[in-house]
Backbone as a ProteinNet text record, in pm:
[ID]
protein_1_A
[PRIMARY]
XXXXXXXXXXXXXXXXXXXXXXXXXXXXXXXXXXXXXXXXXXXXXXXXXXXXXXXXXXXXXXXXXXXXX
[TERTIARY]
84.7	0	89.7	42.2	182.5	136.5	15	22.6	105.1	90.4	180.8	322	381.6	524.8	605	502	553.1	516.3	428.2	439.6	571.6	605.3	736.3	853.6	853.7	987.9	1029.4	870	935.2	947	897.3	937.2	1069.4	1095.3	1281.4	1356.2	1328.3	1423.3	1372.4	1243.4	1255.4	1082.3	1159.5	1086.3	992.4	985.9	856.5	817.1	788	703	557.1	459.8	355	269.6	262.1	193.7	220.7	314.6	345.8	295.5	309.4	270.2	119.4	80	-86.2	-139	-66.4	-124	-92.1	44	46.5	-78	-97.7	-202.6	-313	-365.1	-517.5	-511.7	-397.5	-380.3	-396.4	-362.4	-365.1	-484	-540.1	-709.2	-788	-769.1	-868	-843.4	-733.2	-669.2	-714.9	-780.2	-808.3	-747.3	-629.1	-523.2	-505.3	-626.1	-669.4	-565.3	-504.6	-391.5	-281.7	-222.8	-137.8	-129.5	-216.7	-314.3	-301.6	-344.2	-356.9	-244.2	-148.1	27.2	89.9	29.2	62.9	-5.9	-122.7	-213.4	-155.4	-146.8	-116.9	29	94.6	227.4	211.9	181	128.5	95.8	-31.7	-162.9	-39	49.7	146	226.7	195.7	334.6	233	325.8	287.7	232.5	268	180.3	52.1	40.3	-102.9	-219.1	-289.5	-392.9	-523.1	-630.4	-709.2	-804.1	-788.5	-865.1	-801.2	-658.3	-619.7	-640.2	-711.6	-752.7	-847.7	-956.5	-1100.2	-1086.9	-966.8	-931.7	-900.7	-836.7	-781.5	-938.4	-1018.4	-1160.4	-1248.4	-1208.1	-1305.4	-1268.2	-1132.9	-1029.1	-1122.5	-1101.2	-1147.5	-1261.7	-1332.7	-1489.1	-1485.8	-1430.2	-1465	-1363.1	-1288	-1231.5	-1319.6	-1387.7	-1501.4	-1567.2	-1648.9	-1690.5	-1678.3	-1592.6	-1499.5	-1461.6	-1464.4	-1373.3	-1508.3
-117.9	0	124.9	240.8	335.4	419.1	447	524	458.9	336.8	264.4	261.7	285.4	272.2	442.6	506	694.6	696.4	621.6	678.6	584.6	481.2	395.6	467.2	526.4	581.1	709.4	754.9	925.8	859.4	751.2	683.5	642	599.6	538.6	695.5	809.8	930.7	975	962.4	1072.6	959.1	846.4	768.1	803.1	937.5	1029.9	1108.9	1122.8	1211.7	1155	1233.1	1192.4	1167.1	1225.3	1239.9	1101.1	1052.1	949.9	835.3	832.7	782.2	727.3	844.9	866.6	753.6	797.1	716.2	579.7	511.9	417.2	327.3	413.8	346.8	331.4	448.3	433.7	314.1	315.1	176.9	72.8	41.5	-110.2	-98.4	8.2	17.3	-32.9	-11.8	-12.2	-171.3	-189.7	-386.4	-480.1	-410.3	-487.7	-574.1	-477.6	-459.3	-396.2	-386	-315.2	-302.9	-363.5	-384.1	-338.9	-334	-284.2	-128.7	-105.4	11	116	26.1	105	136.2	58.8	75.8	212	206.9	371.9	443.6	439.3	565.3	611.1	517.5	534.5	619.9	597.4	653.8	796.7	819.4	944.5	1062.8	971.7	1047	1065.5	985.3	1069.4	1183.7	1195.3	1359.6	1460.3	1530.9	1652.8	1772.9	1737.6	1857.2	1780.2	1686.7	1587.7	1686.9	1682.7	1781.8	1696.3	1720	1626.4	1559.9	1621.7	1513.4	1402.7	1345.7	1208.7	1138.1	1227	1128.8	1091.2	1130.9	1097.9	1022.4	1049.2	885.6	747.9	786.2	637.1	593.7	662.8	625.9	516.7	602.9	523	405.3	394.1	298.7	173.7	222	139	76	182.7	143.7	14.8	49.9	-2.9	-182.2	-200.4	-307.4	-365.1	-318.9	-398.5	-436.5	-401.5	-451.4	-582.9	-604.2	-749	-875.4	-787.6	-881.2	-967.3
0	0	0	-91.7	-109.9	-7.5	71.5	219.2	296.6	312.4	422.5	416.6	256.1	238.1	256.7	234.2	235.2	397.6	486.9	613.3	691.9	660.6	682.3	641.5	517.9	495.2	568.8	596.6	711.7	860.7	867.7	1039.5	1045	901.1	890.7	949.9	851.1	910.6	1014.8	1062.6	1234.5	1254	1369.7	1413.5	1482.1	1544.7	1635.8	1587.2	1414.5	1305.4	1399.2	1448.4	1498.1	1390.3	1262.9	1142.1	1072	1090.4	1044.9	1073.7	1231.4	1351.4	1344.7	1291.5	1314.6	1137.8	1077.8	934.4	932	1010.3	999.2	1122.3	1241.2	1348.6	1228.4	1175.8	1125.4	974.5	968	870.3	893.7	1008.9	1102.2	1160	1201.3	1252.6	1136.5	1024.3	880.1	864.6	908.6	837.2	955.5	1064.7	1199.7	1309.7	1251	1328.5	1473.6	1552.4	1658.9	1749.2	1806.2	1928.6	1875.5	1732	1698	1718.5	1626.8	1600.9	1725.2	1848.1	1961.4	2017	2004	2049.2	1994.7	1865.7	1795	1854.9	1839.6	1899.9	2045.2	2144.6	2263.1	2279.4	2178	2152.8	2128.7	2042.4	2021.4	2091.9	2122.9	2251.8	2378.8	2399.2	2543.6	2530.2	2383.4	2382.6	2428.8	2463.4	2546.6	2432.9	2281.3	2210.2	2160.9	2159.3	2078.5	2121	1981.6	1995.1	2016.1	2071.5	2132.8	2047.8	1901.2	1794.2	1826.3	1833.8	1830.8	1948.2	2044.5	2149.8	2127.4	2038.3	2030.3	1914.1	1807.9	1738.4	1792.8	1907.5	1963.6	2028.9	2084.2	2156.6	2055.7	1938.5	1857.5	1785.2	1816.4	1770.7	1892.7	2008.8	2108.3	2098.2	2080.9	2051.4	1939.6	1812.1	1726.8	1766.9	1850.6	1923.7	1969.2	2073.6	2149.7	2091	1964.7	1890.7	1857.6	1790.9	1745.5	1835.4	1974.5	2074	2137.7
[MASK]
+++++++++++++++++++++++++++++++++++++++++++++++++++++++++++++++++++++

């Protein structure tokens, strides 16, 4: 997938691109990849600039987990 390979190649040069961060979680969220998914998000969501849309992404990340489980 060429989202997945352009957000891999900016994680190769600066592994805490949050943008990066953020496209590869919602990739593994879409592939149902949930637990993965959430390892990014959670990563993210602890920096001290994360703006609070990506907390209400990881929620629904959750939500949409329980679902399945």
């Amino acid at each position: 997938d060429e989202a997945e390979a352009q957000g891999r190649t900016i994680l190769d040069k600066d592994p805490n691109d949050p943008h990066a961060q953020l496209l590869i979680a919602e990739l593994l969220a879409h592939r149902g990849q949930y637990d993965t998914a959430r390892e990014v998000f959670e990563r993210v969501v602890a920096r001290p600039d994360v703006k609070p849309e990506v907390r209400i992404v990881l929620a629904r990340l959750q939500l949409l987990r329980s679902r399945y489980d």
